[in-house]
Amino acid sequence: MPLPVALQTRLAKRGILKHLEPEPEEEIIAEDYDDDPVDYEATRLEGLPPSWYKVFDPSCGLPYYWNVDTDLVSWLSPHDPNSIVTKSAKKLRNNSAVVSRKDEELDPMDPSSYSDAPRGTWSTGLPKRNEAKTGADTTAAGPLFQQRPYPSPGAVLRANAEASRTKQQD
């Protein structure tokens, strides 16, 4: 078994190995990555209507039919009676852009649809980062005895430190 080329060069530099075996020549075969997915021969042989072409889908390798004028596609030949001609999936995906939350239809059972309550989000009602964990109902208004127990001194100090950090960053 011949020595690797890197080892041969090291040994030759030290004078241990007198002759170097020539590096084997590799044949480099260039590949054409710009393959045209349109099958012009099949398009001509199938007698497709004008501006229709048979194209191979690179993701699955199956042929589909494409109208270059209208940019419509079909998995079956346009001559086939079962053929359904539609926009491509990519175009349909782009057209169905995300609808904003304000444009969504309001559920009639949602309290914000029949009262003054604001419309909530996913984070509505979750504890805030700088909110002290008191165990008391923070939504309760009124005399102080309704909001007991008081927060622990450590929680107050952490909340104050967080508030001062955010104030310094602003």
Short mmCIF file of N, CA and C in Angstrom, two decimals:
data_model
loop_
_atom_site.label_atom_id
_atom_site.label_comp_id
_atom_site.label_asym_id
_atom_site.label_seq_id
_atom_site.Cartn_x
_atom_site.Cartn_y
_atom_site.Cartn_z
N MET A 1 0.86 -1.18 0.00
CA MET A 1 0.00 0.00 0.00
C MET A 1 0.90 1.23 0.00
N PRO A 2 0.67 2.14 -0.95
CA PRO A 2 1.53 3.32 -1.03
C PRO A 2 1.25 4.29 0.11
N LEU A 3 2.26 5.08 0.42
CA LEU A 3 2.12 6.10 1.47
C LEU A 3 1.30 7.27 0.97
N PRO A 4 0.59 7.94 1.87
CA PRO A 4 -0.13 9.13 1.45
C PRO A 4 0.84 10.21 0.97
N VAL A 5 0.39 11.05 0.06
CA VAL A 5 1.23 12.06 -0.57
C VAL A 5 1.79 13.04 0.47
N ALA A 6 0.97 13.44 1.45
CA ALA A 6 1.44 14.38 2.48
C ALA A 6 2.59 13.78 3.28
N LEU A 7 2.51 12.48 3.62
CA LEU A 7 3.56 11.82 4.37
C LEU A 7 4.82 11.68 3.52
N GLN A 8 4.64 11.38 2.26
CA GLN A 8 5.78 11.26 1.35
C GLN A 8 6.55 12.58 1.26
N THR A 9 5.84 13.69 1.18
CA THR A 9 6.53 14.98 1.08
C THR A 9 7.27 15.31 2.37
N ARG A 10 6.70 14.99 3.53
CA ARG A 10 7.39 15.21 4.81
C ARG A 10 8.67 14.39 4.90
N LEU A 11 8.55 13.11 4.55
CA LEU A 11 9.72 12.24 4.61
C LEU A 11 10.78 12.66 3.60
N ALA A 12 10.37 13.17 2.46
CA ALA A 12 11.33 13.63 1.45
C ALA A 12 12.06 14.88 1.93
N LYS A 13 11.37 15.77 2.64
CA LYS A 13 12.00 16.98 3.17
C LYS A 13 13.06 16.62 4.21
N ARG A 14 12.82 15.57 5.00
CA ARG A 14 13.78 15.13 6.02
C ARG A 14 14.91 14.29 5.43
N GLY A 15 14.76 13.90 4.18
CA GLY A 15 15.79 13.10 3.54
C GLY A 15 15.65 11.61 3.79
N ILE A 16 14.55 11.20 4.38
CA ILE A 16 14.35 9.78 4.68
C ILE A 16 13.90 9.03 3.43
N LEU A 17 13.06 9.65 2.65
CA LEU A 17 12.51 9.04 1.44
C LEU A 17 13.16 9.72 0.24
N LYS A 18 13.74 8.93 -0.65
CA LYS A 18 14.48 9.50 -1.78
C LYS A 18 13.59 9.81 -2.97
N HIS A 19 12.64 9.00 -3.23
CA HIS A 19 11.81 9.22 -4.42
C HIS A 19 10.34 9.46 -4.00
N LEU A 20 9.72 10.32 -4.73
CA LEU A 20 8.31 10.61 -4.49
C LEU A 20 7.49 9.93 -5.58
N GLU A 21 6.43 9.26 -5.15
CA GLU A 21 5.52 8.70 -6.15
C GLU A 21 4.68 9.84 -6.69
N PRO A 22 4.52 9.92 -7.98
CA PRO A 22 3.72 11.02 -8.54
C PRO A 22 2.26 10.90 -8.09
N GLU A 23 1.69 12.05 -7.85
CA GLU A 23 0.29 12.09 -7.43
C GLU A 23 -0.60 11.62 -8.58
N PRO A 24 -1.51 10.71 -8.30
CA PRO A 24 -2.36 10.22 -9.39
C PRO A 24 -3.23 11.35 -9.95
N GLU A 25 -3.33 11.37 -11.26
CA GLU A 25 -4.12 12.41 -11.91
C GLU A 25 -5.59 12.04 -11.83
N GLU A 26 -6.38 13.00 -11.40
CA GLU A 26 -7.81 12.78 -11.32
C GLU A 26 -8.49 13.43 -12.52
N GLU A 27 -9.43 12.70 -13.05
CA GLU A 27 -10.19 13.26 -14.16
C GLU A 27 -11.33 14.09 -13.58
N ILE A 28 -11.38 15.35 -13.95
CA ILE A 28 -12.41 16.24 -13.45
C ILE A 28 -13.51 16.31 -14.50
N ILE A 29 -14.67 15.94 -14.07
CA ILE A 29 -15.81 15.97 -14.98
C ILE A 29 -16.71 17.11 -14.54
N ALA A 30 -16.87 18.06 -15.41
CA ALA A 30 -17.72 19.21 -15.08
C ALA A 30 -19.18 18.82 -15.29
N GLU A 31 -19.98 19.19 -14.32
CA GLU A 31 -21.40 18.92 -14.43
C GLU A 31 -22.13 20.19 -14.80
N ASP A 32 -23.15 20.04 -15.57
CA ASP A 32 -23.95 21.18 -15.97
C ASP A 32 -25.12 21.31 -15.01
N TYR A 33 -25.06 22.33 -14.14
CA TYR A 33 -26.13 22.54 -13.17
C TYR A 33 -27.24 23.42 -13.72
N ASP A 34 -27.08 23.89 -14.92
CA ASP A 34 -28.08 24.76 -15.53
C ASP A 34 -28.99 23.98 -16.46
N ASP A 35 -29.38 22.79 -16.03
CA ASP A 35 -30.26 21.97 -16.87
C ASP A 35 -31.58 22.67 -17.08
N ASP A 36 -32.03 22.64 -18.29
CA ASP A 36 -33.32 23.22 -18.62
C ASP A 36 -34.38 22.18 -18.30
N PRO A 37 -35.29 22.46 -17.38
CA PRO A 37 -36.28 21.44 -16.99
C PRO A 37 -37.36 21.22 -18.06
N VAL A 38 -37.39 22.04 -19.10
CA VAL A 38 -38.41 21.90 -20.14
C VAL A 38 -38.02 20.78 -21.09
N ASP A 39 -38.93 19.87 -21.32
CA ASP A 39 -38.71 18.77 -22.26
C ASP A 39 -39.34 19.16 -23.60
N TYR A 40 -38.52 19.77 -24.46
CA TYR A 40 -39.03 20.28 -25.74
C TYR A 40 -39.46 19.15 -26.67
N GLU A 41 -38.73 18.03 -26.62
CA GLU A 41 -39.08 16.91 -27.50
C GLU A 41 -40.44 16.33 -27.13
N ALA A 42 -40.68 16.12 -25.84
CA ALA A 42 -41.98 15.59 -25.40
C ALA A 42 -43.09 16.59 -25.69
N THR A 43 -42.78 17.87 -25.57
CA THR A 43 -43.78 18.91 -25.86
C THR A 43 -44.20 18.83 -27.32
N ARG A 44 -43.21 18.62 -28.21
CA ARG A 44 -43.51 18.54 -29.64
C ARG A 44 -44.27 17.26 -29.97
N LEU A 45 -43.86 16.13 -29.35
CA LEU A 45 -44.48 14.84 -29.67
C LEU A 45 -45.91 14.74 -29.14
N GLU A 46 -46.19 15.36 -27.99
CA GLU A 46 -47.53 15.25 -27.41
C GLU A 46 -48.52 16.17 -28.11
N GLY A 47 -48.06 17.08 -28.93
CA GLY A 47 -48.97 17.98 -29.63
C GLY A 47 -49.73 18.89 -28.68
N LEU A 48 -49.02 19.49 -27.76
CA LEU A 48 -49.65 20.37 -26.78
C LEU A 48 -50.13 21.66 -27.44
N PRO A 49 -51.12 22.29 -26.86
CA PRO A 49 -51.59 23.57 -27.41
C PRO A 49 -50.46 24.62 -27.39
N PRO A 50 -50.60 25.67 -28.17
CA PRO A 50 -49.56 26.70 -28.19
C PRO A 50 -49.32 27.27 -26.80
N SER A 51 -48.09 27.56 -26.50
CA SER A 51 -47.59 28.15 -25.26
C SER A 51 -47.66 27.19 -24.07
N TRP A 52 -47.96 25.90 -24.30
CA TRP A 52 -47.92 24.90 -23.23
C TRP A 52 -46.64 24.09 -23.38
N TYR A 53 -45.95 23.82 -22.27
CA TYR A 53 -44.72 23.04 -22.28
C TYR A 53 -44.77 21.98 -21.19
N LYS A 54 -44.08 20.86 -21.47
CA LYS A 54 -43.94 19.80 -20.47
C LYS A 54 -42.65 20.08 -19.71
N VAL A 55 -42.77 20.24 -18.39
CA VAL A 55 -41.63 20.62 -17.55
C VAL A 55 -41.48 19.58 -16.45
N PHE A 56 -40.23 19.29 -16.06
CA PHE A 56 -39.98 18.35 -14.96
C PHE A 56 -39.77 19.12 -13.68
N ASP A 57 -40.50 18.71 -12.65
CA ASP A 57 -40.37 19.33 -11.33
C ASP A 57 -39.08 18.85 -10.70
N PRO A 58 -38.15 19.76 -10.37
CA PRO A 58 -36.85 19.33 -9.83
C PRO A 58 -36.96 18.69 -8.44
N SER A 59 -38.00 19.00 -7.68
CA SER A 59 -38.10 18.45 -6.33
C SER A 59 -38.56 17.00 -6.32
N CYS A 60 -39.45 16.63 -7.25
CA CYS A 60 -39.94 15.25 -7.24
C CYS A 60 -39.64 14.50 -8.54
N GLY A 61 -39.18 15.21 -9.57
CA GLY A 61 -38.81 14.56 -10.82
C GLY A 61 -39.97 14.19 -11.72
N LEU A 62 -41.17 14.57 -11.35
CA LEU A 62 -42.35 14.25 -12.16
C LEU A 62 -42.64 15.38 -13.14
N PRO A 63 -43.21 15.05 -14.28
CA PRO A 63 -43.52 16.10 -15.25
C PRO A 63 -44.84 16.80 -14.91
N TYR A 64 -44.89 18.07 -15.25
CA TYR A 64 -46.14 18.83 -15.18
C TYR A 64 -46.20 19.70 -16.42
N TYR A 65 -47.33 20.31 -16.64
CA TYR A 65 -47.53 21.11 -17.85
C TYR A 65 -47.69 22.57 -17.46
N TRP A 66 -47.02 23.44 -18.23
CA TRP A 66 -46.94 24.86 -17.88
C TRP A 66 -47.30 25.71 -19.09
N ASN A 67 -48.22 26.65 -18.88
CA ASN A 67 -48.58 27.61 -19.92
C ASN A 67 -47.75 28.86 -19.67
N VAL A 68 -46.84 29.18 -20.59
CA VAL A 68 -45.93 30.30 -20.37
C VAL A 68 -46.62 31.65 -20.49
N ASP A 69 -47.73 31.71 -21.22
CA ASP A 69 -48.44 33.00 -21.38
C ASP A 69 -49.23 33.36 -20.13
N THR A 70 -49.99 32.40 -19.61
CA THR A 70 -50.85 32.69 -18.45
C THR A 70 -50.19 32.30 -17.13
N ASP A 71 -49.05 31.57 -17.20
CA ASP A 71 -48.33 31.10 -16.02
C ASP A 71 -49.19 30.16 -15.17
N LEU A 72 -50.03 29.36 -15.83
CA LEU A 72 -50.84 28.36 -15.15
C LEU A 72 -50.18 27.00 -15.32
N VAL A 73 -50.44 26.08 -14.38
CA VAL A 73 -49.82 24.76 -14.42
C VAL A 73 -50.87 23.68 -14.21
N SER A 74 -50.49 22.45 -14.61
CA SER A 74 -51.36 21.30 -14.42
C SER A 74 -50.49 20.06 -14.37
N TRP A 75 -50.87 19.10 -13.52
CA TRP A 75 -50.13 17.85 -13.44
C TRP A 75 -50.48 16.94 -14.61
N LEU A 76 -51.66 17.11 -15.17
CA LEU A 76 -52.07 16.31 -16.31
C LEU A 76 -52.03 17.16 -17.57
N SER A 77 -51.94 16.51 -18.73
CA SER A 77 -51.89 17.21 -20.00
C SER A 77 -53.14 18.09 -20.16
N PRO A 78 -53.00 19.26 -20.78
CA PRO A 78 -54.17 20.11 -20.99
C PRO A 78 -55.25 19.44 -21.84
N HIS A 79 -54.88 18.41 -22.62
CA HIS A 79 -55.87 17.67 -23.42
C HIS A 79 -56.68 16.71 -22.56
N ASP A 80 -56.15 16.34 -21.40
CA ASP A 80 -56.82 15.36 -20.53
C ASP A 80 -58.09 15.98 -19.93
N PRO A 81 -59.23 15.29 -19.98
CA PRO A 81 -60.46 15.86 -19.40
C PRO A 81 -60.40 15.99 -17.88
N ASN A 82 -59.54 15.21 -17.21
CA ASN A 82 -59.40 15.30 -15.75
C ASN A 82 -58.40 16.36 -15.32
N SER A 83 -57.83 17.07 -16.28
CA SER A 83 -56.81 18.06 -15.98
C SER A 83 -57.41 19.25 -15.23
N ILE A 84 -56.73 19.67 -14.16
CA ILE A 84 -57.15 20.85 -13.40
C ILE A 84 -56.04 21.88 -13.54
N VAL A 85 -56.34 22.96 -14.24
CA VAL A 85 -55.36 24.01 -14.50
C VAL A 85 -55.50 25.08 -13.42
N THR A 86 -54.39 25.31 -12.68
CA THR A 86 -54.40 26.29 -11.58
C THR A 86 -53.12 27.10 -11.60
N LYS A 87 -53.04 28.04 -10.68
CA LYS A 87 -51.79 28.75 -10.46
C LYS A 87 -50.84 27.79 -9.75
N SER A 88 -49.54 28.07 -9.84
CA SER A 88 -48.57 27.21 -9.17
C SER A 88 -48.69 27.36 -7.66
N ALA A 89 -48.26 26.33 -6.94
CA ALA A 89 -48.36 26.35 -5.48
C ALA A 89 -47.59 27.52 -4.88
N LYS A 90 -46.46 27.85 -5.49
CA LYS A 90 -45.66 28.97 -4.99
C LYS A 90 -46.42 30.28 -5.09
N LYS A 91 -47.11 30.47 -6.21
CA LYS A 91 -47.90 31.70 -6.39
C LYS A 91 -49.09 31.74 -5.43
N LEU A 92 -49.74 30.59 -5.25
CA LEU A 92 -50.87 30.53 -4.32
C LEU A 92 -50.43 30.82 -2.90
N ARG A 93 -49.25 30.31 -2.52
CA ARG A 93 -48.71 30.55 -1.19
C ARG A 93 -48.42 32.03 -0.98
N ASN A 94 -47.87 32.69 -1.99
CA ASN A 94 -47.55 34.11 -1.88
C ASN A 94 -48.81 34.98 -1.82
N ASN A 95 -49.87 34.56 -2.52
CA ASN A 95 -51.10 35.36 -2.53
C ASN A 95 -51.85 35.29 -1.20
N SER A 96 -51.74 34.16 -0.51
CA SER A 96 -52.44 34.04 0.76
C SER A 96 -51.54 34.55 1.88
N ALA A 97 -51.22 35.83 1.81
CA ALA A 97 -50.36 36.45 2.81
C ALA A 97 -51.04 36.41 4.18
N VAL A 98 -50.25 36.56 5.20
CA VAL A 98 -50.76 36.49 6.56
C VAL A 98 -51.73 37.64 6.80
N VAL A 99 -52.92 37.30 7.26
CA VAL A 99 -53.94 38.30 7.54
C VAL A 99 -53.63 38.90 8.90
N SER A 100 -53.67 40.21 8.99
CA SER A 100 -53.35 40.83 10.28
C SER A 100 -54.46 40.54 11.28
N ARG A 101 -54.11 40.59 12.55
CA ARG A 101 -55.05 40.25 13.62
C ARG A 101 -56.23 41.21 13.65
N LYS A 102 -56.00 42.47 13.27
CA LYS A 102 -57.08 43.45 13.30
C LYS A 102 -58.12 43.15 12.22
N ASP A 103 -57.68 42.52 11.11
CA ASP A 103 -58.59 42.21 10.01
C ASP A 103 -59.36 40.92 10.22
N GLU A 104 -58.95 40.11 11.19
CA GLU A 104 -59.64 38.85 11.43
C GLU A 104 -61.06 39.10 11.93
N GLU A 105 -61.93 38.18 11.60
CA GLU A 105 -63.31 38.29 12.06
C GLU A 105 -63.36 38.03 13.56
N LEU A 106 -64.12 38.84 14.25
CA LEU A 106 -64.21 38.73 15.71
C LEU A 106 -65.22 37.65 16.10
N ASP A 107 -64.81 36.78 16.99
CA ASP A 107 -65.67 35.71 17.46
C ASP A 107 -66.81 36.31 18.29
N PRO A 108 -68.05 35.98 18.00
CA PRO A 108 -69.16 36.56 18.76
C PRO A 108 -69.15 36.17 20.24
N MET A 109 -68.46 35.09 20.59
CA MET A 109 -68.38 34.68 21.99
C MET A 109 -67.23 35.36 22.73
N ASP A 110 -66.39 36.08 22.01
CA ASP A 110 -65.28 36.80 22.64
C ASP A 110 -65.84 37.98 23.42
N PRO A 111 -65.47 38.15 24.69
CA PRO A 111 -66.02 39.26 25.48
C PRO A 111 -65.75 40.63 24.88
N SER A 112 -64.67 40.76 24.10
CA SER A 112 -64.38 42.07 23.52
C SER A 112 -65.36 42.43 22.40
N SER A 113 -66.14 41.46 21.92
CA SER A 113 -67.09 41.78 20.86
C SER A 113 -68.38 42.38 21.41
N TYR A 114 -68.70 42.14 22.69
CA TYR A 114 -69.96 42.65 23.24
C TYR A 114 -69.77 43.48 24.50
N SER A 115 -68.52 43.84 24.84
CA SER A 115 -68.31 44.67 26.04
C SER A 115 -67.16 45.65 25.79
N ASP A 116 -66.79 46.36 26.83
CA ASP A 116 -65.71 47.32 26.72
C ASP A 116 -64.33 46.68 26.91
N ALA A 117 -64.29 45.38 27.12
CA ALA A 117 -63.01 44.71 27.35
C ALA A 117 -62.16 44.78 26.08
N PRO A 118 -60.88 45.10 26.25
CA PRO A 118 -60.02 45.14 25.06
C PRO A 118 -59.76 43.74 24.52
N ARG A 119 -59.43 43.68 23.25
CA ARG A 119 -59.14 42.39 22.63
C ARG A 119 -57.77 41.91 23.11
N GLY A 120 -57.70 40.70 23.61
CA GLY A 120 -56.47 40.19 24.21
C GLY A 120 -55.52 39.61 23.19
N THR A 121 -54.30 39.37 23.65
CA THR A 121 -53.28 38.70 22.85
C THR A 121 -52.85 37.44 23.60
N TRP A 122 -51.87 36.73 23.06
CA TRP A 122 -51.41 35.50 23.70
C TRP A 122 -50.77 35.79 25.04
N SER A 123 -50.17 36.96 25.21
CA SER A 123 -49.48 37.25 26.45
C SER A 123 -50.34 38.01 27.46
N THR A 124 -51.56 38.33 27.10
CA THR A 124 -52.43 39.03 28.03
C THR A 124 -52.72 38.15 29.24
N GLY A 125 -52.51 38.70 30.43
CA GLY A 125 -52.78 37.96 31.65
C GLY A 125 -51.59 37.22 32.21
N LEU A 126 -50.50 37.12 31.44
CA LEU A 126 -49.31 36.46 31.96
C LEU A 126 -48.55 37.44 32.86
N PRO A 127 -47.83 36.93 33.86
CA PRO A 127 -47.09 37.84 34.74
C PRO A 127 -45.98 38.56 33.98
N LYS A 128 -45.76 39.81 34.33
CA LYS A 128 -44.71 40.62 33.71
C LYS A 128 -43.38 40.24 34.34
N ARG A 129 -42.29 40.54 33.64
CA ARG A 129 -40.97 40.18 34.15
C ARG A 129 -40.63 40.94 35.42
N ASN A 130 -40.96 42.21 35.47
CA ASN A 130 -40.57 43.03 36.60
C ASN A 130 -41.67 43.11 37.67
N GLU A 131 -42.69 42.32 37.52
CA GLU A 131 -43.79 42.33 38.48
C GLU A 131 -43.45 41.43 39.66
N ALA A 132 -43.56 41.96 40.87
CA ALA A 132 -43.22 41.18 42.06
C ALA A 132 -44.24 40.06 42.26
N LYS A 133 -43.76 38.91 42.70
CA LYS A 133 -44.63 37.76 42.94
C LYS A 133 -45.16 37.86 44.36
N THR A 134 -46.30 38.46 44.52
CA THR A 134 -46.83 38.71 45.85
C THR A 134 -47.81 37.66 46.30
N GLY A 135 -48.43 36.99 45.39
CA GLY A 135 -49.48 36.07 45.75
C GLY A 135 -50.81 36.78 45.92
N ALA A 136 -50.79 38.10 45.83
CA ALA A 136 -52.02 38.87 45.97
C ALA A 136 -52.62 39.11 44.59
N ASP A 137 -53.89 39.39 44.58
CA ASP A 137 -54.59 39.68 43.34
C ASP A 137 -54.25 41.10 42.92
N THR A 138 -53.43 41.24 41.86
CA THR A 138 -53.00 42.58 41.43
C THR A 138 -54.11 43.29 40.68
N THR A 139 -55.14 42.56 40.31
CA THR A 139 -56.25 43.21 39.60
C THR A 139 -57.24 43.83 40.57
N ALA A 140 -57.11 43.51 41.85
CA ALA A 140 -58.05 44.03 42.84
C ALA A 140 -57.76 45.49 43.11
N ALA A 141 -58.79 46.27 43.10
CA ALA A 141 -58.66 47.68 43.44
C ALA A 141 -59.38 47.90 44.77
N GLY A 142 -58.98 48.91 45.45
CA GLY A 142 -59.67 49.19 46.71
C GLY A 142 -58.71 49.29 47.86
N PRO A 143 -59.21 49.10 49.08
CA PRO A 143 -58.37 49.24 50.27
C PRO A 143 -57.17 48.29 50.24
N LEU A 144 -56.14 48.68 50.96
CA LEU A 144 -54.88 47.96 50.96
C LEU A 144 -55.03 46.52 51.46
N PHE A 145 -55.94 46.27 52.39
CA PHE A 145 -56.06 44.92 52.95
C PHE A 145 -56.44 43.89 51.90
N GLN A 146 -57.02 44.35 50.76
CA GLN A 146 -57.40 43.41 49.71
C GLN A 146 -56.18 42.95 48.91
N GLN A 147 -55.10 43.71 48.99
CA GLN A 147 -53.95 43.39 48.15
C GLN A 147 -52.83 42.74 48.93
N ARG A 148 -53.05 42.33 50.17
CA ARG A 148 -52.01 41.66 50.94
C ARG A 148 -51.89 40.22 50.49
N PRO A 149 -50.83 39.53 50.71
CA PRO A 149 -49.63 39.86 51.46
C PRO A 149 -48.69 40.75 50.66
N TYR A 150 -47.83 41.45 51.37
CA TYR A 150 -46.87 42.33 50.73
C TYR A 150 -45.78 41.51 50.05
N PRO A 151 -45.13 42.09 49.05
CA PRO A 151 -44.04 41.36 48.40
C PRO A 151 -42.85 41.22 49.33
N SER A 152 -42.02 40.21 49.06
CA SER A 152 -40.83 40.02 49.89
C SER A 152 -39.84 41.14 49.59
N PRO A 153 -38.99 41.51 50.53
CA PRO A 153 -38.02 42.58 50.28
C PRO A 153 -37.10 42.27 49.11
N GLY A 154 -36.73 41.01 48.95
CA GLY A 154 -35.85 40.65 47.81
C GLY A 154 -36.54 40.89 46.49
N ALA A 155 -37.84 40.60 46.40
CA ALA A 155 -38.58 40.81 45.16
C ALA A 155 -38.67 42.30 44.85
N VAL A 156 -38.82 43.11 45.89
CA VAL A 156 -38.88 44.57 45.69
C VAL A 156 -37.54 45.08 45.19
N LEU A 157 -36.44 44.60 45.80
CA LEU A 157 -35.10 45.03 45.38
C LEU A 157 -34.82 44.61 43.93
N ARG A 158 -35.21 43.38 43.55
CA ARG A 158 -35.00 42.93 42.17
C ARG A 158 -35.81 43.77 41.19
N ALA A 159 -37.04 44.08 41.54
CA ALA A 159 -37.88 44.89 40.66
C ALA A 159 -37.31 46.29 40.53
N ASN A 160 -36.81 46.87 41.62
CA ASN A 160 -36.21 48.21 41.57
C ASN A 160 -34.94 48.19 40.72
N ALA A 161 -34.12 47.15 40.89
CA ALA A 161 -32.88 47.05 40.09
C ALA A 161 -33.21 46.92 38.61
N GLU A 162 -34.20 46.13 38.28
CA GLU A 162 -34.61 45.97 36.88
C GLU A 162 -35.12 47.28 36.31
N ALA A 163 -35.91 48.01 37.10
CA ALA A 163 -36.45 49.29 36.64
C ALA A 163 -35.34 50.30 36.42
N SER A 164 -34.33 50.31 37.31
CA SER A 164 -33.23 51.27 37.14
C SER A 164 -32.37 50.90 35.94
N ARG A 165 -32.21 49.59 35.67
CA ARG A 165 -31.44 49.16 34.50
C ARG A 165 -32.12 49.60 33.21
N THR A 166 -33.41 49.44 33.14
CA THR A 166 -34.13 49.84 31.93
C THR A 166 -34.13 51.35 31.76
N LYS A 167 -34.16 52.07 32.89
CA LYS A 167 -34.13 53.52 32.82
C LYS A 167 -32.77 54.00 32.31
N GLN A 168 -31.68 53.32 32.72
CA GLN A 168 -30.34 53.70 32.28
C GLN A 168 -30.13 53.39 30.82
N GLN A 169 -30.73 52.32 30.32
CA GLN A 169 -30.59 51.95 28.91
C GLN A 169 -31.32 52.91 28.01
N ASP A 170 -32.38 53.53 28.50
CA ASP A 170 -33.14 54.48 27.69
C ASP A 170 -32.42 55.79 27.65
#
